[in-house]
Tab-separated table of C-alpha atoms in Angstrom:
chain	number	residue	atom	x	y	z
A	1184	UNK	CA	0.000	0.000	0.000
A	1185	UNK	CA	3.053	2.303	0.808
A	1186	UNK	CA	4.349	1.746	-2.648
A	1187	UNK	CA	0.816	2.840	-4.045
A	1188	UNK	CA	0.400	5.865	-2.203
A	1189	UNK	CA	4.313	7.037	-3.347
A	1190	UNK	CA	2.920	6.516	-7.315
A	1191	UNK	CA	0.024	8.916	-6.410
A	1192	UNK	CA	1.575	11.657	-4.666
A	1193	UNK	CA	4.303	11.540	-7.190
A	1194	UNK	CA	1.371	11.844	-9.700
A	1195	UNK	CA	-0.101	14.975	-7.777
A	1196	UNK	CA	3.210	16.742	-7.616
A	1197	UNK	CA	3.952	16.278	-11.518
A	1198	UNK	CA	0.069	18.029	-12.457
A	1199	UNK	CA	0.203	20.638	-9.285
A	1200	UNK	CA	0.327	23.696	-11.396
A	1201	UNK	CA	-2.537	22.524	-13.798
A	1202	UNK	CA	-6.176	24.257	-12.618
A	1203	UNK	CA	-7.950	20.716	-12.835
A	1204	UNK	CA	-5.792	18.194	-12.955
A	1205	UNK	CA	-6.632	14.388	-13.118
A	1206	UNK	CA	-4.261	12.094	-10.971
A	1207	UNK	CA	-4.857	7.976	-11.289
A	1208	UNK	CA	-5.253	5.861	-8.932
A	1209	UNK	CA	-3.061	2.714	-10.551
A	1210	UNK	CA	-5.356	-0.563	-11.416
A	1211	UNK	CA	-3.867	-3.815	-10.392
A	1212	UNK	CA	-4.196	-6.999	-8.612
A	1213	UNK	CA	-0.994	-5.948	-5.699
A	1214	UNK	CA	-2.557	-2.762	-4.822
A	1215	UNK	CA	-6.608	-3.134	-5.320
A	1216	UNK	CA	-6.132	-6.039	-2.383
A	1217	UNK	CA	-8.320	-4.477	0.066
A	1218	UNK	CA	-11.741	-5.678	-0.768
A	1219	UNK	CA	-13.760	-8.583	0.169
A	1220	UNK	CA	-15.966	-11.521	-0.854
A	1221	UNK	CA	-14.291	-10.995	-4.253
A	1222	UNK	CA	-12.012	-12.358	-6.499
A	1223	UNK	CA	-9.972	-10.070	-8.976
A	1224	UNK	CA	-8.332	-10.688	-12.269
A	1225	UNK	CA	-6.551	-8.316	-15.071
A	1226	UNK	CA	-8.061	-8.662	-18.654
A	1227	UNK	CA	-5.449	-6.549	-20.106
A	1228	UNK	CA	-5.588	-3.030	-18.420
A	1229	UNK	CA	-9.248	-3.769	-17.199
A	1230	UNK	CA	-9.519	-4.906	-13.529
A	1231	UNK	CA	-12.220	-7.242	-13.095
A	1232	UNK	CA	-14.420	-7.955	-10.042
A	1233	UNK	CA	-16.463	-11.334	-9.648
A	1234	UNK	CA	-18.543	-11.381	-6.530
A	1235	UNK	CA	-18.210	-14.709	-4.253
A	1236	UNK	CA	-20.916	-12.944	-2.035
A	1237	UNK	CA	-23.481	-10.176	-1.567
A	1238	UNK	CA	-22.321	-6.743	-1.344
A	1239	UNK	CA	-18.831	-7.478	-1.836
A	1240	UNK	CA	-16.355	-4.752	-3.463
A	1241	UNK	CA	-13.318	-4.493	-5.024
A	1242	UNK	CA	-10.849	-1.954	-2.748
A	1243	UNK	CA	-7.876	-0.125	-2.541
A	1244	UNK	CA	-6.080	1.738	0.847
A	1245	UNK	CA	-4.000	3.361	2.502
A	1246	UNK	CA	-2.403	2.371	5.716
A	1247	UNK	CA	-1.385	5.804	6.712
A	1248	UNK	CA	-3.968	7.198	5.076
A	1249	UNK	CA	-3.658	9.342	1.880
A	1250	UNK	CA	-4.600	13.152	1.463
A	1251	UNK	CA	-7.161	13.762	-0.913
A	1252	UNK	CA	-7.812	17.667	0.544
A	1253	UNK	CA	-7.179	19.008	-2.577
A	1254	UNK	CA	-9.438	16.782	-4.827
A	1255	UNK	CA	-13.523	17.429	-4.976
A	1256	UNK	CA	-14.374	14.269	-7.235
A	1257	UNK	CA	-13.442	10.429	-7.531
A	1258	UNK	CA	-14.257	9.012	-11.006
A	1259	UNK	CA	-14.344	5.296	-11.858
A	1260	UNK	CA	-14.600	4.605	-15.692
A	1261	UNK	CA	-16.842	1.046	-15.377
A	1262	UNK	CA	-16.955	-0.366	-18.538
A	1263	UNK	CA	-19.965	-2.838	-17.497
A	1264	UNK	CA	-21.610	-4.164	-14.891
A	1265	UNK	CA	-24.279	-7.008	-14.169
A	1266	UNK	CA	-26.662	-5.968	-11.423
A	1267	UNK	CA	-29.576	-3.354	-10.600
A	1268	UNK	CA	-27.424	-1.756	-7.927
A	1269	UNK	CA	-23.973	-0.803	-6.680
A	1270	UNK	CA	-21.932	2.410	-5.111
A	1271	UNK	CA	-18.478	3.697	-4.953
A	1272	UNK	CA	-17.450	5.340	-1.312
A	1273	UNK	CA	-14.349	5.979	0.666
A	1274	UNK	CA	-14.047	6.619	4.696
A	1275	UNK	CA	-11.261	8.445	6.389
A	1276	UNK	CA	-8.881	6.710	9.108
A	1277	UNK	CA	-11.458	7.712	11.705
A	1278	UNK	CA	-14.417	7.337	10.670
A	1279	UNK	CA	-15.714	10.038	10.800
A	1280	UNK	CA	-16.460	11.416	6.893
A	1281	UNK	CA	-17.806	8.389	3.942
A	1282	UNK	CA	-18.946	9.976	0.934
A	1283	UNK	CA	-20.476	7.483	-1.347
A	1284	UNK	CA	-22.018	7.109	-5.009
A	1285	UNK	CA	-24.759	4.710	-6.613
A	1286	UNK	CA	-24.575	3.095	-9.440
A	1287	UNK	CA	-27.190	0.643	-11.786
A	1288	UNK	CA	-26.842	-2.005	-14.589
A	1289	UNK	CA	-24.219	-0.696	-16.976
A	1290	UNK	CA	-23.795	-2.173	-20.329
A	1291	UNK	CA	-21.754	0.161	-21.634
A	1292	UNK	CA	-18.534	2.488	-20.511
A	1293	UNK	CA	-19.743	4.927	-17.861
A	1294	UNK	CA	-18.259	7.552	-15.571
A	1295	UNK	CA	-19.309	6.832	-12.442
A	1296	UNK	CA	-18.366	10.379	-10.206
A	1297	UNK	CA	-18.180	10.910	-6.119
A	1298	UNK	CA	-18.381	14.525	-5.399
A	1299	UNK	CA	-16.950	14.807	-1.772
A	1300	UNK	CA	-15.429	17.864	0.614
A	1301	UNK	CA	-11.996	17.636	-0.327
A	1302	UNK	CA	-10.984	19.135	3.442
A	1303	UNK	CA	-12.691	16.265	4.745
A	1304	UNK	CA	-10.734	14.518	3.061
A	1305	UNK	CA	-6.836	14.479	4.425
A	1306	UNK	CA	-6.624	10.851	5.372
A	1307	UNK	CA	-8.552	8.307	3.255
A	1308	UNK	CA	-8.179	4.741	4.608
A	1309	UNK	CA	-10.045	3.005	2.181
A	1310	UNK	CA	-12.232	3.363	-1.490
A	1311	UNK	CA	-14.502	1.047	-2.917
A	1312	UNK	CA	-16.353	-0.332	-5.653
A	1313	UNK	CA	-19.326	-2.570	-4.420
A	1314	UNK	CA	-21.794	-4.875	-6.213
A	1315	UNK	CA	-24.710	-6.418	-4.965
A	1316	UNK	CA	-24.751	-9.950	-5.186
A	1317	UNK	CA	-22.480	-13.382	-5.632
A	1318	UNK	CA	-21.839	-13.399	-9.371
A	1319	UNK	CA	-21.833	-9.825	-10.385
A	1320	UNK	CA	-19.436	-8.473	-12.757
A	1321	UNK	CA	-17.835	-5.180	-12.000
A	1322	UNK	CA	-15.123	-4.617	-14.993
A	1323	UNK	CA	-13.205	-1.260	-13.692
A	1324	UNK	CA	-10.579	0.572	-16.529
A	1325	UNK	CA	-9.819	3.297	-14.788
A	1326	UNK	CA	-9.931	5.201	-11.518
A	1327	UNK	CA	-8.844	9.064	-10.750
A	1328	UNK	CA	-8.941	12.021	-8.900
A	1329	UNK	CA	-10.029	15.584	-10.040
A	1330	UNK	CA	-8.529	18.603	-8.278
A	1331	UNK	CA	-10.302	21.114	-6.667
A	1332	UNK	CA	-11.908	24.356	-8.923
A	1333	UNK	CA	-11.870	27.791	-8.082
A	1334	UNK	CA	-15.440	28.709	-8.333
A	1335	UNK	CA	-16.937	32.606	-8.567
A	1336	UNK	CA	-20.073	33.776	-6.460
A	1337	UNK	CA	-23.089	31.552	-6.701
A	1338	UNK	CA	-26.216	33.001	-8.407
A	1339	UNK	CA	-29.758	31.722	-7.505
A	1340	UNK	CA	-31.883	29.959	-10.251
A	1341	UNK	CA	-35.574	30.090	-9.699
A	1342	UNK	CA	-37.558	26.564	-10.034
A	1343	UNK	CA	-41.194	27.067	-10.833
A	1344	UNK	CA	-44.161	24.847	-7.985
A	1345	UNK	CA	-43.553	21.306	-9.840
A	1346	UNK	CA	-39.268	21.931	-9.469
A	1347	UNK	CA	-38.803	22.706	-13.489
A	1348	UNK	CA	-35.742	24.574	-14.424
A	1349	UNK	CA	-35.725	24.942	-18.511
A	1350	UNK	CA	-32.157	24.618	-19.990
A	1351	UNK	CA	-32.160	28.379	-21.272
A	1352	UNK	CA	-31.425	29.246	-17.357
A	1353	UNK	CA	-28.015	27.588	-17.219
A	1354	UNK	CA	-27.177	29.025	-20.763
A	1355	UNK	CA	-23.594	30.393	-21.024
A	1356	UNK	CA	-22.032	28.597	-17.636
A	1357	UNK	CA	-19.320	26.383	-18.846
A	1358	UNK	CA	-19.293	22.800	-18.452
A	1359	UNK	CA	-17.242	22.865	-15.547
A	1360	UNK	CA	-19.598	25.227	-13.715
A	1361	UNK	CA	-21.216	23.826	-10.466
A	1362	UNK	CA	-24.577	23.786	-9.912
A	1363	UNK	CA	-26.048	22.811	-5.580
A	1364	UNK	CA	-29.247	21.764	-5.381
A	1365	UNK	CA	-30.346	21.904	-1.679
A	1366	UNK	CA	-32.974	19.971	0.085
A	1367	UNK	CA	-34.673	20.341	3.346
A	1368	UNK	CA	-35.297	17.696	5.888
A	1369	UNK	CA	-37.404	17.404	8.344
A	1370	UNK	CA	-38.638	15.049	10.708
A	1371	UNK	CA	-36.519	11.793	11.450
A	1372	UNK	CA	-33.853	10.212	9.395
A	1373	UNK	CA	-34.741	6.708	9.037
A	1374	UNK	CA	-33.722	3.978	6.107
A	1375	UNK	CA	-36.745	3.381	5.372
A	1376	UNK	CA	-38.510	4.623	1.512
A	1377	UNK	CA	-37.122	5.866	-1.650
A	1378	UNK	CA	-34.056	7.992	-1.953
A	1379	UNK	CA	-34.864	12.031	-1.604
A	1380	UNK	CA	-33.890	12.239	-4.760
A	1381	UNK	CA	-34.876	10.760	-8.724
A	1382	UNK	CA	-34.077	13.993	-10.368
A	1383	UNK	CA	-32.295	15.028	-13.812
A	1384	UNK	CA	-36.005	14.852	-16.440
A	1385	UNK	CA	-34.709	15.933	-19.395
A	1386	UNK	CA	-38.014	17.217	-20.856
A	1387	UNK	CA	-40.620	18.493	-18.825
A	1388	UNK	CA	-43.762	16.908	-19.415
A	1389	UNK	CA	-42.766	14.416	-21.433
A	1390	UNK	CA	-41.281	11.372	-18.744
A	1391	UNK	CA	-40.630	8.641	-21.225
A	1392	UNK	CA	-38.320	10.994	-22.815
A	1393	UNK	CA	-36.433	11.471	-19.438
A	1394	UNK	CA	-32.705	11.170	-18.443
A	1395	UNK	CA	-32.150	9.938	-15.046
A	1396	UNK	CA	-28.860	11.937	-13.687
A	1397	UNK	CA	-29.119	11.301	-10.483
A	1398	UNK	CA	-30.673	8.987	-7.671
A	1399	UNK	CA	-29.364	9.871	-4.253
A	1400	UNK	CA	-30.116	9.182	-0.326
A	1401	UNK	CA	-30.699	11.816	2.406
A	1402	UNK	CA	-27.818	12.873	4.229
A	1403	UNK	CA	-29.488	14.289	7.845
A	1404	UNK	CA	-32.328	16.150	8.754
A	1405	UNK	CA	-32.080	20.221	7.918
A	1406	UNK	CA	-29.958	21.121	4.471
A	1407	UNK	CA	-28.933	18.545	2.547
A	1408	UNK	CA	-26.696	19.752	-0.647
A	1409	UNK	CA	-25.941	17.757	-4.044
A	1410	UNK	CA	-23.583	18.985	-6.567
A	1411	UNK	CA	-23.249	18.400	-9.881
A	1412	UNK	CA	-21.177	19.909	-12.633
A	1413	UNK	CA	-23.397	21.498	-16.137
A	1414	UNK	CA	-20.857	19.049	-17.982
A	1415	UNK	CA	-23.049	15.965	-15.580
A	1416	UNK	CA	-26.260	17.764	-15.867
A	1417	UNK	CA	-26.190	17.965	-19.758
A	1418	UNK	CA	-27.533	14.796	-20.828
A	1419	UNK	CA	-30.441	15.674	-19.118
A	1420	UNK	CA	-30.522	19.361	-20.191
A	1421	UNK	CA	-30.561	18.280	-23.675
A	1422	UNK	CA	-32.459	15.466	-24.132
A	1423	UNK	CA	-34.571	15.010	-26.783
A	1424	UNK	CA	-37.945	16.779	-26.399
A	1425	UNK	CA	-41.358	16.007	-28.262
A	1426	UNK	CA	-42.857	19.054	-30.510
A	1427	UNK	CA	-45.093	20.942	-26.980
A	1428	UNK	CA	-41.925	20.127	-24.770
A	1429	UNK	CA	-38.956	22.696	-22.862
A	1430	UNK	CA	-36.385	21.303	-22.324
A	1431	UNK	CA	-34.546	21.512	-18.867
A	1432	UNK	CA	-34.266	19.466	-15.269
A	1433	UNK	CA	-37.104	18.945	-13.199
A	1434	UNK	CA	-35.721	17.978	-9.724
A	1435	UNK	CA	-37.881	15.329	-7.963
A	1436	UNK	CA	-37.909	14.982	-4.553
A	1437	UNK	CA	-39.080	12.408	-2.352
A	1438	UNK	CA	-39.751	12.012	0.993
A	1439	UNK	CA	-37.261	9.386	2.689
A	1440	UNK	CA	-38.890	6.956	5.854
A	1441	UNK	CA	-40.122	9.325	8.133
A	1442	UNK	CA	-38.381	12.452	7.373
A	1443	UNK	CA	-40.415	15.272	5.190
A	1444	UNK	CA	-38.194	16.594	2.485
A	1445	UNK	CA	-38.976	19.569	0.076
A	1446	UNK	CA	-37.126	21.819	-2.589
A	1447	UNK	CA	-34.761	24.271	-1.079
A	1448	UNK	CA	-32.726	26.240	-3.444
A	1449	UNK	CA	-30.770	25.778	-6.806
A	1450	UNK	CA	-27.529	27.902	-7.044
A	1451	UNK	CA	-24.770	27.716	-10.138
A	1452	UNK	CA	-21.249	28.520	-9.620
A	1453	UNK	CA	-19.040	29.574	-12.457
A	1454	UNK	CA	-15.331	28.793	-12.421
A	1455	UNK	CA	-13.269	31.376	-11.451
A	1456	UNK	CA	-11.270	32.985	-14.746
A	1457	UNK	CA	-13.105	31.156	-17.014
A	1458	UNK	CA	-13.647	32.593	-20.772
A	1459	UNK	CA	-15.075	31.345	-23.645
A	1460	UNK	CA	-18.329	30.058	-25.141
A	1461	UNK	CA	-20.198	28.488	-22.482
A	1462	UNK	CA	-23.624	25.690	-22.634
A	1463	UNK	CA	-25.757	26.635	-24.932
A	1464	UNK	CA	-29.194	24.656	-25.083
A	1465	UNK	CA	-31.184	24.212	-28.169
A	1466	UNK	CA	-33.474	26.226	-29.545
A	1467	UNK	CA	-37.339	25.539	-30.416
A	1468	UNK	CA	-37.148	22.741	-33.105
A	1469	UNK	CA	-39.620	22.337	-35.651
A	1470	UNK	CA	-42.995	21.138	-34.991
A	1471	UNK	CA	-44.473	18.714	-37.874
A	1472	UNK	CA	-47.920	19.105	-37.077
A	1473	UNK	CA	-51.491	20.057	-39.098
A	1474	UNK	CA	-52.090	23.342	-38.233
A	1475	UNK	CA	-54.010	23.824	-35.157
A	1476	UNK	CA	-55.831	27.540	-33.982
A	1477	UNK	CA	-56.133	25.877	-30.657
A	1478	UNK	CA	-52.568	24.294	-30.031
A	1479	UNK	CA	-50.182	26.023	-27.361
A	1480	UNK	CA	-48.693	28.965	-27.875
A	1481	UNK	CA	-45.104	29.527	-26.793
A	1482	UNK	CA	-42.749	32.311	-26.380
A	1483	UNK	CA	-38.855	32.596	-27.805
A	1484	UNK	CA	-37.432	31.172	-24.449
A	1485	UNK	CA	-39.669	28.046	-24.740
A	1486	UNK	CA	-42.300	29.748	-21.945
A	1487	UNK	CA	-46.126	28.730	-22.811
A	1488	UNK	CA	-48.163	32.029	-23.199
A	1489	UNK	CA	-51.694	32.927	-23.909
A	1490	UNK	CA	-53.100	34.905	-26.606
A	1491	UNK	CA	-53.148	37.980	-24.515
A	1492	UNK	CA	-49.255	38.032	-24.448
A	1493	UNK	CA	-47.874	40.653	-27.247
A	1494	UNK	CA	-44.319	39.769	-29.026
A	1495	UNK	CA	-43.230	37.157	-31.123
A	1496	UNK	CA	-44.604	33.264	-30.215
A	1497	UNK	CA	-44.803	30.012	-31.667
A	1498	UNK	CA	-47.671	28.267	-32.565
A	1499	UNK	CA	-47.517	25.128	-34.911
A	1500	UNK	CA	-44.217	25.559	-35.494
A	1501	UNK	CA	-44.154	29.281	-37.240
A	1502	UNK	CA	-43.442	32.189	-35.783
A	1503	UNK	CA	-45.557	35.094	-35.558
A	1504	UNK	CA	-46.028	38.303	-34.148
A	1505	UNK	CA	-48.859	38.326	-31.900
A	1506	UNK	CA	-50.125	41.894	-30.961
């Protein structure tokens, strides 16, 4: 484990100066030793779990604990696996801060990320990639650490009564930019129920168009925060939409056991010195429809009006002037 530890802080050394750097964790059978009721084997530079039991995990550590304060994300590249559940998590020597990550089937090569508080962060005992059952298949290609980014001052964005956020409201944040959407608990924590939340709908009304970004668990009662990057949100921002749709997020929230949970706040954080052409969603597409005087009317940022508003809409898929 020593040896390990010296490869990765060698690593972080050499990429220091870079703004977000990437540093690998190495994949092989020596140093991923750690887990339990599983065997490992190497199919060329892919490290591959078998489960002899349930919930057992391929692992790596540290016996002295390595520093991961200046890293805010853990990404595992899983290029399958065989089972409706699984999660990626570390703890710290004592105890006392274990981020963690869910994961479903995956059939093909997906980025599975851990947001954590990198100053929680200064001595990680252990990480781990855990399946479900005896028999799973977790195939692993690569695992690494993304420094910490600069951001600038958050800015609110405004959810409407069902939690929709269209995609022209994160227009111009780069990819990188982070976006906290915070929850309120109330109540008592139990395990009991769904997670708080199924969020990421990629169109708005229509659901079997949907994108699932996320699925996560309540953290305590009072404000519970998830981050995600625009980069991680975009599959969901841009998915494809049927001719009366918006496209955006709607974030779902559910309540969790006992515990009451509702929509807090949304803020996006742009990365400090950034320049350039940032997201930019798509506009209203073309609507192949008969021609309908009684079909919705919508404004130029996607909004559905009614024939009292004045300006240019779209109805049918032409645009008029409506005064």
């Amino acid at each position: 484990m020593k040896k390990l530890f010296t490869l990765i802080a060698a690593a972080m050394m050499a990429v220091g100066a870079n703004a977000q750097s990437e540093v690998d964790i190495p994949l092989s059978l020596d140093s991923w030793g750690w887990g339990w009721s599983c065997d490992n084997t190497m199919e060329g530079n892919i490290l591959v779990g078998t489960l002899t039991g349930a919930y057992g995990a391929i692992s790596t550590g540290w016996d002295d604990g390595a520093d991961w304060s200046k890293y805010s994300k853990v990404c595992v590249d899983i290029e399958s696996y065989d089972a409706d559940w699984g999660k990626i998590y570390f703890s710290t020597s004592d105890g006392t801060y274990t981020p963690e990550q869910s994961f479903s089937a995956i059939t093909s090569k997906k980025t599975v990320i851990l947001n954590f508080e990198g100053e929680k962060a200064t001595s990680v005992k252990q990480f781990a990639i855990q399946g479900k059952a005896a028999g799973n298949v977790i195939k692993v290609s690569r695992v690494y650490l993304v420094e910490n980014v600069e951001y600038g001052e958050g800015q609110d964005i405004e959810f409407d009564e069902w939690g929709n956020i269209t995609s022209d409201k994160f227009a111009g944040y780069s990819d990188g930019a982070k976006v906290e959407f915070t929850v309120e608990a109330t109540g008592e924590a139990t395990k009991e129920g769904q997670s708080v939340i199924g969020w990421g709908i990629g169109t708005i009304k229509s659901l079997d168009q949907s994108v699932t970004v996320g699925d996560l668990g309540l953290k305590q009662i009072g404000d519970n925060v998830y981050t995600f990057t625009v980069g991680e949100l975009k599959e969901a921002l841009l998915a494809p939409k049927n001719e009366y749709d918006m496209q955006g997020i709607n974030w779902n929230v559910y309540n969790q056991g006992n515990a009451t949970c509702k929509r807090k706040s949304v803020k996006i954080f742009e990365v400090k010195g950034y320049t350039g052409e940032g997201f930019q969603p798509t506009g209203i597409r073309a609507i192949n429809a008969e021609k309908n005087v009684n079909a919705p009317i919508y404004n130029l940022s996607g909004q559905r009006v009614d024939a009292q508003y004045k300006g240019v809409v779209i109805q049918n898929g032409k645009k008029f002037l409506q005064k």
